[in-house]
Short mmCIF file of C-alpha atoms and ligand atoms in Angstrom, two decimals:
data_model
loop_
_atom_site.label_atom_id
_atom_site.label_comp_id
_atom_site.label_asym_id
_atom_site.label_seq_id
_atom_site.Cartn_x
_atom_site.Cartn_y
_atom_site.Cartn_z
CA MET A 7 -29.23 -23.67 -22.73
CA ALA A 8 -26.42 -21.14 -22.24
CA ALA A 9 -23.06 -22.50 -21.01
CA PRO A 10 -22.71 -22.22 -17.21
CA CYS A 11 -20.52 -19.53 -15.74
CA TYR A 12 -19.48 -18.23 -12.32
CA LEU A 13 -19.05 -14.68 -11.06
CA GLY A 14 -16.31 -13.36 -8.79
CA TRP A 15 -16.60 -9.94 -7.14
CA ASP A 16 -13.92 -7.78 -5.58
CA PHE A 17 -15.04 -4.97 -3.29
CA SER A 18 -11.65 -3.32 -2.93
CA THR A 19 -10.48 0.07 -1.69
CA GLN A 20 -10.47 1.95 -4.99
CA GLN A 21 -12.92 0.04 -7.16
CA LEU A 22 -15.48 -2.71 -7.53
CA LYS A 23 -14.49 -5.41 -9.99
CA VAL A 24 -16.29 -8.39 -11.44
CA ILE A 25 -15.16 -11.31 -13.57
CA ALA A 26 -17.10 -14.19 -15.07
CA ILE A 27 -15.39 -17.51 -15.75
CA ASP A 28 -16.58 -20.55 -17.64
CA GLU A 29 -16.18 -24.18 -16.53
CA GLN A 30 -12.64 -24.27 -17.94
CA LEU A 31 -11.79 -21.28 -15.71
CA ARG A 32 -11.47 -19.01 -18.77
CA VAL A 33 -12.36 -15.38 -18.12
CA ILE A 34 -15.34 -14.56 -20.33
CA TYR A 35 -16.29 -11.15 -18.93
CA GLU A 36 -14.59 -8.43 -16.87
CA ASP A 37 -15.75 -5.04 -15.71
CA ASN A 38 -15.11 -2.48 -13.02
CA VAL A 39 -16.47 0.65 -11.40
CA HIS A 40 -13.85 3.09 -10.19
CA PHE A 41 -15.15 4.93 -7.12
CA ASP A 42 -13.42 8.33 -7.60
CA LYS A 43 -13.98 8.47 -11.34
CA ASP A 44 -17.37 6.79 -11.81
CA LEU A 45 -19.05 7.95 -8.60
CA PRO A 46 -17.68 11.50 -8.21
CA GLU A 47 -20.69 12.54 -6.12
CA PHE A 48 -19.12 10.77 -3.12
CA LYS A 49 -15.94 12.89 -3.46
CA THR A 50 -13.58 10.12 -2.31
CA GLN A 51 -9.86 10.08 -2.99
CA GLY A 52 -8.58 6.63 -3.75
CA GLY A 53 -12.02 5.40 -2.66
CA VAL A 54 -11.66 6.79 0.86
CA TYR A 55 -11.95 9.85 3.07
CA ILE A 56 -8.91 10.66 5.16
CA HIS A 57 -10.28 12.71 8.08
CA SER A 58 -8.59 15.82 9.46
CA ASP A 59 -6.88 13.89 12.30
CA ARG A 60 -5.04 11.98 9.49
CA LEU A 61 -5.73 8.78 11.45
CA THR A 62 -9.40 8.16 10.75
CA VAL A 63 -10.06 6.67 7.33
CA THR A 64 -13.55 5.75 6.12
CA SER A 65 -15.53 4.99 2.95
CA PRO A 66 -19.22 5.79 2.38
CA VAL A 67 -21.10 2.51 2.54
CA LEU A 68 -23.76 3.66 0.05
CA MET A 69 -21.00 4.23 -2.51
CA TRP A 70 -20.34 0.49 -2.47
CA VAL A 71 -24.04 -0.26 -2.98
CA LYS A 72 -24.30 2.28 -5.79
CA ALA A 73 -21.18 0.82 -7.43
CA LEU A 74 -22.92 -2.57 -7.46
CA ASP A 75 -26.02 -1.07 -9.11
CA MET A 76 -23.82 0.60 -11.67
CA ILE A 77 -21.73 -2.45 -12.58
CA LEU A 78 -24.85 -4.64 -12.94
CA GLU A 79 -26.38 -2.03 -15.28
CA LYS A 80 -23.15 -2.00 -17.30
CA MET A 81 -23.26 -5.79 -17.59
CA LYS A 82 -26.89 -5.65 -18.64
CA SER A 83 -26.29 -3.09 -21.34
CA SER A 84 -23.34 -5.04 -22.72
CA GLY A 85 -25.70 -8.03 -23.16
CA PHE A 86 -24.31 -10.22 -20.37
CA ASN A 87 -26.53 -13.27 -19.94
CA PHE A 88 -27.21 -13.41 -16.19
CA SER A 89 -29.28 -16.60 -16.48
CA GLN A 90 -26.12 -18.64 -17.15
CA VAL A 91 -24.59 -17.77 -13.73
CA ARG A 92 -24.65 -20.90 -11.54
CA ALA A 93 -22.88 -19.49 -8.50
CA MET A 94 -20.92 -16.50 -7.30
CA SER A 95 -18.52 -15.56 -4.55
CA GLY A 96 -16.26 -12.66 -3.85
CA ALA A 97 -13.69 -10.79 -1.85
CA GLY A 98 -13.66 -7.59 0.14
CA GLN A 99 -10.95 -5.35 1.52
CA GLN A 100 -10.24 -6.81 4.94
CA HIS A 101 -11.15 -5.35 8.38
CA GLY A 102 -13.65 -2.70 7.17
CA SER A 103 -17.06 -2.83 8.87
CA VAL A 104 -20.67 -2.07 8.00
CA TYR A 105 -23.34 -1.24 10.59
CA TRP A 106 -26.93 -2.27 9.76
CA LYS A 107 -29.73 -0.41 11.51
CA LYS A 108 -32.49 -2.29 13.33
CA GLY A 109 -35.12 -3.49 10.83
CA SER A 110 -32.77 -3.51 7.81
CA THR A 111 -33.06 -7.24 7.34
CA GLN A 112 -36.67 -6.76 6.14
CA ILE A 113 -35.68 -3.99 3.73
CA LEU A 114 -32.85 -6.14 2.38
CA LYS A 115 -35.20 -9.07 1.90
CA ASN A 116 -38.05 -7.11 0.29
CA ALA A 117 -36.11 -4.63 -1.87
CA SER A 118 -38.25 -3.68 -4.87
CA SER A 119 -36.84 -4.81 -8.20
CA GLU A 120 -38.21 -1.56 -9.71
CA LEU A 121 -35.54 0.43 -7.88
CA PRO A 122 -31.76 0.42 -7.84
CA LEU A 123 -30.59 -1.16 -4.59
CA HIS A 124 -28.99 1.97 -3.18
CA GLN A 125 -32.37 3.68 -3.14
CA SER A 126 -34.01 0.92 -1.11
CA LEU A 127 -31.06 0.63 1.29
CA LYS A 128 -30.37 4.31 1.86
CA GLY A 129 -31.84 4.31 5.37
CA CYS A 130 -30.29 0.99 6.41
CA PHE A 131 -26.94 2.00 7.86
CA SER A 132 -26.45 3.35 11.36
CA VAL A 133 -22.90 4.43 10.43
CA SER A 134 -22.82 5.99 6.96
CA ASN A 135 -19.02 6.14 6.72
CA SER A 136 -17.55 2.72 7.29
CA PRO A 137 -14.15 2.50 8.98
CA ILE A 138 -11.70 0.70 6.68
CA TRP A 139 -8.32 -1.03 6.87
CA MET A 140 -6.34 2.22 6.41
CA ASP A 141 -7.69 3.59 9.67
CA SER A 142 -5.26 3.89 12.56
CA SER A 143 -7.36 5.84 15.05
CA THR A 144 -7.99 3.14 17.66
CA ALA A 145 -4.72 3.04 19.63
CA SER A 146 -6.49 3.37 22.99
CA GLN A 147 -8.97 0.58 22.18
CA CYS A 148 -6.02 -1.66 21.17
CA ARG A 149 -4.23 -1.11 24.46
CA ALA A 150 -7.46 -1.80 26.38
CA LEU A 151 -8.06 -5.06 24.48
CA GLU A 152 -4.51 -6.29 25.05
CA LYS A 153 -4.81 -5.42 28.72
CA ALA A 154 -8.13 -7.25 29.05
CA LEU A 155 -6.62 -10.36 27.44
CA GLY A 156 -3.51 -10.42 29.64
CA GLY A 157 -1.09 -8.91 27.14
CA ALA A 158 -0.33 -8.61 23.43
CA GLN A 159 1.20 -12.07 23.08
CA HIS A 160 -1.77 -13.74 24.74
CA LEU A 161 -4.20 -11.91 22.45
CA ALA A 162 -2.08 -13.06 19.49
CA SER A 163 -2.09 -16.65 20.74
CA VAL A 164 -5.90 -16.60 20.90
CA THR A 165 -6.84 -14.55 17.80
CA GLY A 166 -3.72 -14.83 15.58
CA SER A 167 -2.70 -11.18 16.00
CA ARG A 168 -1.86 -8.72 18.73
CA ALA A 169 -4.23 -5.73 18.73
CA TYR A 170 -4.06 -3.77 15.47
CA GLU A 171 -5.77 -0.45 14.95
CA ARG A 172 -7.51 -1.48 11.73
CA PHE A 173 -8.79 -4.77 13.16
CA THR A 174 -12.55 -4.72 13.40
CA GLY A 175 -12.99 -5.44 17.13
CA ASN A 176 -11.09 -2.26 17.96
CA GLN A 177 -13.09 -0.29 15.39
CA ILE A 178 -16.34 -1.54 16.91
CA ALA A 179 -15.07 -0.66 20.40
CA LYS A 180 -14.37 2.90 19.21
CA ILE A 181 -17.85 3.29 17.73
CA TYR A 182 -19.43 1.92 20.90
CA SER A 183 -17.42 4.19 23.19
CA GLN A 184 -17.85 7.35 21.11
CA ASN A 185 -21.46 6.81 20.20
CA PRO A 186 -23.28 4.19 22.28
CA GLU A 187 -26.63 5.32 20.79
CA VAL A 188 -25.50 4.44 17.28
CA TYR A 189 -24.25 1.09 18.52
CA LYS A 190 -27.58 0.46 20.21
CA GLN A 191 -29.46 1.10 16.94
CA THR A 192 -27.23 -1.44 15.14
CA GLU A 193 -28.66 -4.94 14.78
CA ARG A 194 -25.90 -6.46 12.71
CA ILE A 195 -22.24 -5.74 11.97
CA SER A 196 -20.75 -7.08 8.74
CA LEU A 197 -17.26 -7.10 7.31
CA VAL A 198 -17.00 -5.62 3.80
CA SER A 199 -16.95 -9.20 2.48
CA SER A 200 -20.03 -10.42 4.36
CA PHE A 201 -21.81 -7.11 3.66
CA ALA A 202 -21.28 -7.68 -0.08
CA ALA A 203 -22.55 -11.27 0.19
CA SER A 204 -25.60 -9.94 2.10
CA LEU A 205 -26.50 -7.66 -0.81
CA PHE A 206 -26.79 -10.71 -3.09
CA LEU A 207 -28.36 -13.01 -0.52
CA GLY A 208 -31.06 -10.53 0.52
CA ALA A 209 -30.30 -11.48 4.13
CA TYR A 210 -27.40 -11.01 6.56
CA ALA A 211 -24.57 -13.24 5.36
CA PRO A 212 -22.33 -14.83 7.99
CA ILE A 213 -18.70 -13.81 8.46
CA ASP A 214 -16.28 -16.49 7.20
CA TYR A 215 -13.42 -17.89 9.32
CA SER A 216 -10.63 -16.34 7.24
CA ASP A 217 -11.84 -12.75 7.09
CA GLY A 218 -13.16 -13.18 10.63
CA SER A 219 -9.54 -13.77 11.71
CA GLY A 220 -8.81 -10.11 10.96
CA MET A 221 -10.98 -8.77 13.77
CA ASN A 222 -9.05 -9.57 16.98
CA LEU A 223 -12.25 -11.38 18.03
CA LEU A 224 -12.15 -14.92 16.63
CA GLN A 225 -10.36 -17.80 18.34
CA ILE A 226 -8.49 -19.11 15.33
CA TRP A 227 -8.02 -22.61 16.78
CA GLU A 228 -11.62 -23.20 17.88
CA LYS A 229 -13.16 -21.02 15.12
CA ALA A 230 -15.59 -19.44 17.54
CA TRP A 231 -15.83 -15.89 18.91
CA SER A 232 -13.72 -15.27 21.99
CA LYS A 233 -15.96 -14.18 24.83
CA PRO A 234 -13.29 -12.16 26.64
CA CYS A 235 -12.49 -10.29 23.40
CA LEU A 236 -16.15 -9.60 22.64
CA ASP A 237 -16.75 -8.39 26.21
CA ALA A 238 -13.72 -6.11 26.05
CA CYS A 239 -14.99 -4.42 22.86
CA ALA A 240 -18.73 -3.84 23.31
CA PRO A 241 -21.78 -5.36 25.03
CA GLY A 242 -24.15 -7.58 23.05
CA LEU A 243 -21.59 -8.07 20.29
CA GLU A 244 -22.07 -11.79 19.71
CA GLU A 245 -25.68 -11.37 18.53
CA ARG A 246 -24.59 -8.53 16.22
CA LEU A 247 -21.92 -10.68 14.54
CA GLY A 248 -23.82 -13.93 13.89
CA CYS A 249 -22.07 -17.33 13.72
CA PRO A 250 -18.88 -17.58 11.65
CA VAL A 251 -18.75 -20.23 8.87
CA PRO A 252 -16.08 -21.94 6.71
CA SER A 253 -15.01 -19.67 3.84
CA HIS A 254 -16.36 -22.01 1.14
CA SER A 255 -19.86 -22.42 2.63
CA VAL A 256 -22.80 -22.22 0.25
CA LEU A 257 -25.04 -19.64 1.91
CA GLY A 258 -28.18 -20.03 -0.18
CA PRO A 259 -29.78 -18.89 -3.44
CA ILE A 260 -29.62 -15.37 -4.83
CA SER A 261 -32.32 -12.95 -3.68
CA PRO A 262 -35.41 -12.68 -5.97
CA TYR A 263 -34.46 -9.01 -6.53
CA TYR A 264 -31.71 -10.11 -8.96
CA SER A 265 -33.85 -12.64 -10.83
CA GLN A 266 -36.57 -10.05 -11.32
CA ARG A 267 -34.34 -7.11 -12.23
CA TYR A 268 -31.48 -8.77 -14.16
CA GLY A 269 -32.69 -12.26 -15.07
CA PHE A 270 -30.44 -14.32 -12.76
CA SER A 271 -31.63 -17.90 -12.31
CA PRO A 272 -33.38 -18.28 -8.92
CA ASP A 273 -31.05 -21.28 -8.35
CA CYS A 274 -27.86 -19.21 -8.60
CA LYS A 275 -25.91 -19.99 -5.40
CA ILE A 276 -24.14 -17.48 -3.18
CA VAL A 277 -20.92 -18.85 -1.71
CA ALA A 278 -19.49 -17.04 1.35
CA PHE A 279 -17.35 -14.03 0.47
CA THR A 280 -13.96 -13.62 2.19
CA GLY A 281 -11.14 -11.08 2.59
CA ASP A 282 -9.10 -10.07 -0.44
CA ASN A 283 -5.89 -11.62 0.86
CA PRO A 284 -7.43 -15.01 1.71
CA ALA A 285 -9.17 -14.89 -1.69
CA SER A 286 -5.80 -14.29 -3.38
CA LEU A 287 -4.34 -17.28 -1.57
CA ALA A 288 -7.20 -19.41 -2.89
CA GLY A 289 -7.10 -17.93 -6.41
CA MET A 290 -3.35 -18.29 -6.79
CA ARG A 291 -3.63 -21.93 -5.74
CA LEU A 292 -0.81 -21.47 -3.29
CA GLN A 293 0.95 -24.62 -2.14
CA GLU A 294 2.98 -25.15 0.98
CA GLY A 295 6.43 -23.63 0.60
CA ASP A 296 5.24 -20.94 -1.84
CA ILE A 297 5.22 -17.31 -0.93
CA ALA A 298 2.75 -14.90 -2.48
CA ILE A 299 3.15 -11.16 -2.75
CA SER A 300 0.30 -8.89 -3.64
CA LEU A 301 1.42 -5.46 -4.84
CA GLY A 302 -1.69 -3.35 -4.48
CA THR A 303 -2.72 -0.20 -2.61
CA SER A 304 -1.12 -2.04 0.30
CA ASP A 305 1.57 -4.65 -0.25
CA THR A 306 0.82 -7.95 1.40
CA LEU A 307 2.77 -11.13 1.70
CA PHE A 308 1.16 -14.39 2.57
CA LEU A 309 2.01 -18.03 3.06
CA TRP A 310 0.20 -21.30 3.62
CA ILE A 311 1.19 -22.54 7.06
CA GLN A 312 0.44 -25.84 8.91
CA GLU A 313 1.66 -25.08 12.38
CA PRO A 314 1.63 -21.37 12.96
CA THR A 315 3.18 -19.60 15.91
CA PRO A 316 1.32 -16.29 16.28
CA ALA A 317 3.81 -13.54 17.11
CA LEU A 318 3.81 -9.85 17.93
CA GLU A 319 4.36 -8.99 14.28
CA GLY A 320 2.24 -10.23 11.38
CA HIS A 321 -1.05 -12.10 11.43
CA ILE A 322 -2.20 -15.70 11.42
CA LEU A 323 -5.56 -16.23 9.70
CA CYS A 324 -7.63 -19.36 9.18
CA ASN A 325 -6.92 -20.79 5.72
CA PRO A 326 -9.88 -20.17 3.39
CA VAL A 327 -9.33 -23.37 1.41
CA ASP A 328 -8.64 -25.83 4.22
CA SER A 329 -10.10 -25.03 7.64
CA GLN A 330 -7.51 -27.28 9.35
CA THR A 331 -4.60 -25.11 8.26
CA TYR A 332 -3.65 -21.44 8.42
CA MET A 333 -2.20 -18.58 6.44
CA ALA A 334 0.37 -16.07 7.62
CA LEU A 335 -0.13 -12.51 6.46
CA LEU A 336 2.07 -9.44 6.59
CA CYS A 337 0.63 -6.12 5.51
CA PHE A 338 2.66 -3.08 4.44
CA LYS A 339 0.66 0.11 4.09
CA ASN A 340 3.25 2.04 2.05
CA GLY A 341 2.90 -0.07 -1.10
CA SER A 342 1.81 1.27 -4.47
CA LEU A 343 1.10 4.77 -3.16
CA MET A 344 4.75 5.07 -2.09
CA ARG A 345 6.03 3.68 -5.40
CA GLU A 346 3.80 6.10 -7.27
CA ARG A 347 5.09 9.02 -5.19
CA ILE A 348 8.74 8.18 -5.89
CA ARG A 349 7.87 7.58 -9.57
CA ASP A 350 6.38 11.08 -9.69
CA ASP A 351 9.30 12.70 -7.85
CA CYS A 352 12.18 10.83 -9.51
CA ALA A 353 10.88 9.53 -12.86
CA SER A 354 8.59 12.34 -14.12
CA GLY A 355 5.56 10.19 -13.34
CA SER A 356 6.56 7.54 -15.90
CA TRP A 357 6.85 3.81 -15.15
CA ASP A 358 9.13 3.49 -18.17
CA GLU A 359 11.58 5.94 -16.74
CA PHE A 360 11.23 4.24 -13.35
CA SER A 361 12.11 0.85 -14.92
CA LYS A 362 15.06 2.37 -16.78
CA ALA A 363 16.45 3.72 -13.51
CA LEU A 364 16.22 0.21 -12.05
CA SER A 365 18.12 -1.20 -15.06
CA SER A 366 20.82 1.43 -14.83
CA THR A 367 21.73 0.59 -11.22
CA ALA A 368 23.19 -2.65 -9.88
CA ALA A 369 21.60 -5.03 -7.38
CA GLY A 370 22.71 -4.02 -3.90
CA ASN A 371 22.58 -0.33 -4.90
CA SER A 372 26.30 0.07 -4.02
CA GLY A 373 25.40 -0.24 -0.37
CA ASN A 374 22.78 2.54 -0.35
CA LEU A 375 19.64 1.63 1.54
CA GLY A 376 16.34 3.37 2.28
CA PHE A 377 13.10 3.00 4.22
CA TYR A 378 10.16 4.88 2.75
CA PHE A 379 7.07 5.35 4.87
CA ASP A 380 4.97 8.37 3.87
CA VAL A 381 2.22 7.19 6.21
CA MET A 382 2.57 5.32 9.50
CA GLU A 383 3.61 1.79 8.49
CA ILE A 384 1.99 -1.34 9.93
CA THR A 385 5.05 -3.63 9.71
CA PRO A 386 7.10 -2.19 11.40
CA GLU A 387 5.32 0.65 13.19
CA ALA A 388 7.46 3.46 11.75
CA VAL A 389 7.05 6.60 9.70
CA GLY A 390 9.25 8.87 7.56
CA ILE A 391 11.97 8.50 4.95
CA HIS A 392 15.30 7.15 6.19
CA ARG A 393 18.31 6.87 3.86
CA PHE A 394 21.70 5.30 4.66
CA ASN A 395 24.84 5.30 2.49
CA ARG A 396 27.38 2.49 2.13
CA ASP A 397 29.10 3.59 5.37
CA ASN A 398 25.79 3.29 7.20
CA GLN A 399 25.59 7.06 7.62
CA LYS A 400 22.21 8.75 7.50
CA VAL A 401 21.93 10.98 4.43
CA SER A 402 19.16 13.37 3.40
CA ARG A 403 18.99 12.58 -0.29
CA PHE A 404 20.02 10.14 -3.01
CA PRO A 405 20.47 10.69 -6.75
CA LYS A 406 17.21 9.80 -8.54
CA GLU A 407 18.19 6.32 -9.81
CA VAL A 408 19.66 5.41 -6.43
CA GLU A 409 16.46 6.57 -4.75
CA ILE A 410 14.32 4.36 -7.01
CA ARG A 411 16.44 1.27 -6.41
CA ALA A 412 16.66 1.97 -2.68
CA LEU A 413 12.87 2.07 -2.51
CA ILE A 414 12.33 -1.21 -4.37
CA GLU A 415 15.15 -3.09 -2.63
CA GLY A 416 14.12 -1.74 0.76
CA GLN A 417 10.50 -2.80 0.25
CA PHE A 418 11.43 -6.35 -0.78
CA MET A 419 14.15 -6.90 1.79
CA ALA A 420 11.69 -5.86 4.49
CA LYS A 421 9.22 -8.46 3.23
CA ARG A 422 11.81 -11.22 3.43
CA ILE A 423 13.11 -10.24 6.85
CA HIS A 424 9.65 -10.01 8.38
CA ALA A 425 8.58 -13.34 6.83
CA GLU A 426 11.70 -14.99 8.25
CA LYS A 427 10.81 -13.61 11.67
CA LEU A 428 7.51 -15.53 11.42
CA GLY A 429 9.51 -18.72 10.92
CA TYR A 430 9.50 -18.74 7.12
CA LYS A 431 12.59 -20.11 5.35
CA VAL A 432 13.38 -19.07 1.79
CA LEU A 433 14.64 -22.20 0.00
CA PRO A 434 16.14 -22.53 -3.49
CA ARG A 435 12.87 -24.18 -4.66
CA THR A 436 10.68 -21.45 -3.14
CA ARG A 437 8.23 -20.09 -5.70
CA ILE A 438 7.41 -16.43 -5.33
CA LEU A 439 4.04 -15.63 -6.88
CA ALA A 440 3.23 -11.99 -7.52
CA THR A 441 -0.18 -10.45 -8.04
CA GLY A 442 -1.76 -6.97 -7.89
CA GLY A 443 -1.30 -3.88 -10.07
CA ALA A 444 2.47 -3.44 -9.73
CA SER A 445 3.12 -7.11 -10.57
CA HIS A 446 2.84 -6.10 -14.25
CA ASN A 447 6.13 -4.23 -13.97
CA LYS A 448 8.93 -6.70 -14.86
CA LYS A 449 11.71 -4.56 -13.44
CA ILE A 450 9.98 -4.35 -10.10
CA LEU A 451 9.54 -8.13 -10.15
CA GLN A 452 13.28 -8.55 -10.63
CA GLY A 453 13.65 -6.86 -7.27
CA LEU A 454 11.97 -9.94 -5.82
C1 XUL B 11 -4.64 -6.74 5.21
C2 XUL B 11 -5.04 -5.35 4.89
C3 XUL B 11 -5.12 -4.93 3.46
C4 XUL B 11 -6.54 -4.90 2.96
C5 XUL B 11 -6.52 -4.25 1.58
O1 XUL B 11 -4.51 -6.97 6.56
O2 XUL B 11 -5.32 -4.56 5.76
O3 XUL B 11 -4.34 -5.75 2.64
O4 XUL B 11 -7.08 -6.18 2.95
O5 XUL B 11 -7.66 -4.42 0.87
#
């Protein structure tokens, strides 16, 4: 019999990734499908559509399904032995939502193994472009939710966060208010994570506590939906969300579709999927006192926390590993895209040149400081490029090397200051763990 292995999926903004590990946690297979490059028919940029108002950001839900078909075919043609997979779980970009049309549960359950999944599911979604975490078009819904809950701080005390535009409750409220008919036709609303788990389960997968904490709807202490929040967003929401479950719940066996089409064992277990940041906390085996930084499309910083104090900045989520504890999360939208822009403008598009500029300037950047927000930032809510010289005077430009160091130092100082505001103390024994694309760049890591 083939040696057992386990699959991990990542439905992220720009690509779908898969890894297989053996029982010693060694990676034995890795693959990815890049949305822009491998699925050009959807015409996304960075996996998304930025709409003309510059605030609405969506991704086509069928692109995610087609990416799954494609990656499974790639695995099959490279000879991957699906029958050895004992269990799988995965992560999804947080906050994004998927709207299943009435009757889709039957189609999901009975999908024909003769067809790729995207063909069977093409009529299943009442909203074909799913709102995602980069969206910031729900300011009015946010204000209404905070008002209904007696203020921003009270909403934060209940759900772990004040109202944020990308948080799913506000996105659902927008869809309901703009298009009540579409909402009416929707029988189930999934997060990207629970949507992905549903594809494998052949049934609607529940939302897990951790990713569910990014919706402005879940009471993080009781781990149950908040009725006042649900009522403030849309009618009949509870039945469309299903019951939330611990992030490590075993949901059931894989759907027969995968055994018939790819040769998975019918006993292969599907474990609840969660958000990408909670999944990183679990995967990095974070311990109390550690701080983790993920340098991806967005930069995020997260910590394991026992006794959180939800505030007006940052988020408190249920901990995916231990349901009794919590994780603090700070999200910075101007992460890699901003670094790439400055690399292109100041280092001829080369990371080598970018790193050299960092080496040629001293820590502290001779007092020069910058804030770089090409798009409206989440933490803090600010936009634009702001440069200050050693005399604290606003200046309009820096020499190229100074610009590069100002960007990196500014990004990392902001992370520390905002973490300290959430009650975090950086101690001499603090371990800083870095993950995500830009964590490969040693010079950037020295900025930490
Ligand atoms: C976290 C957030 C992003 C997405 C990126 O709150 O919005 O980090 O999870 O995939």
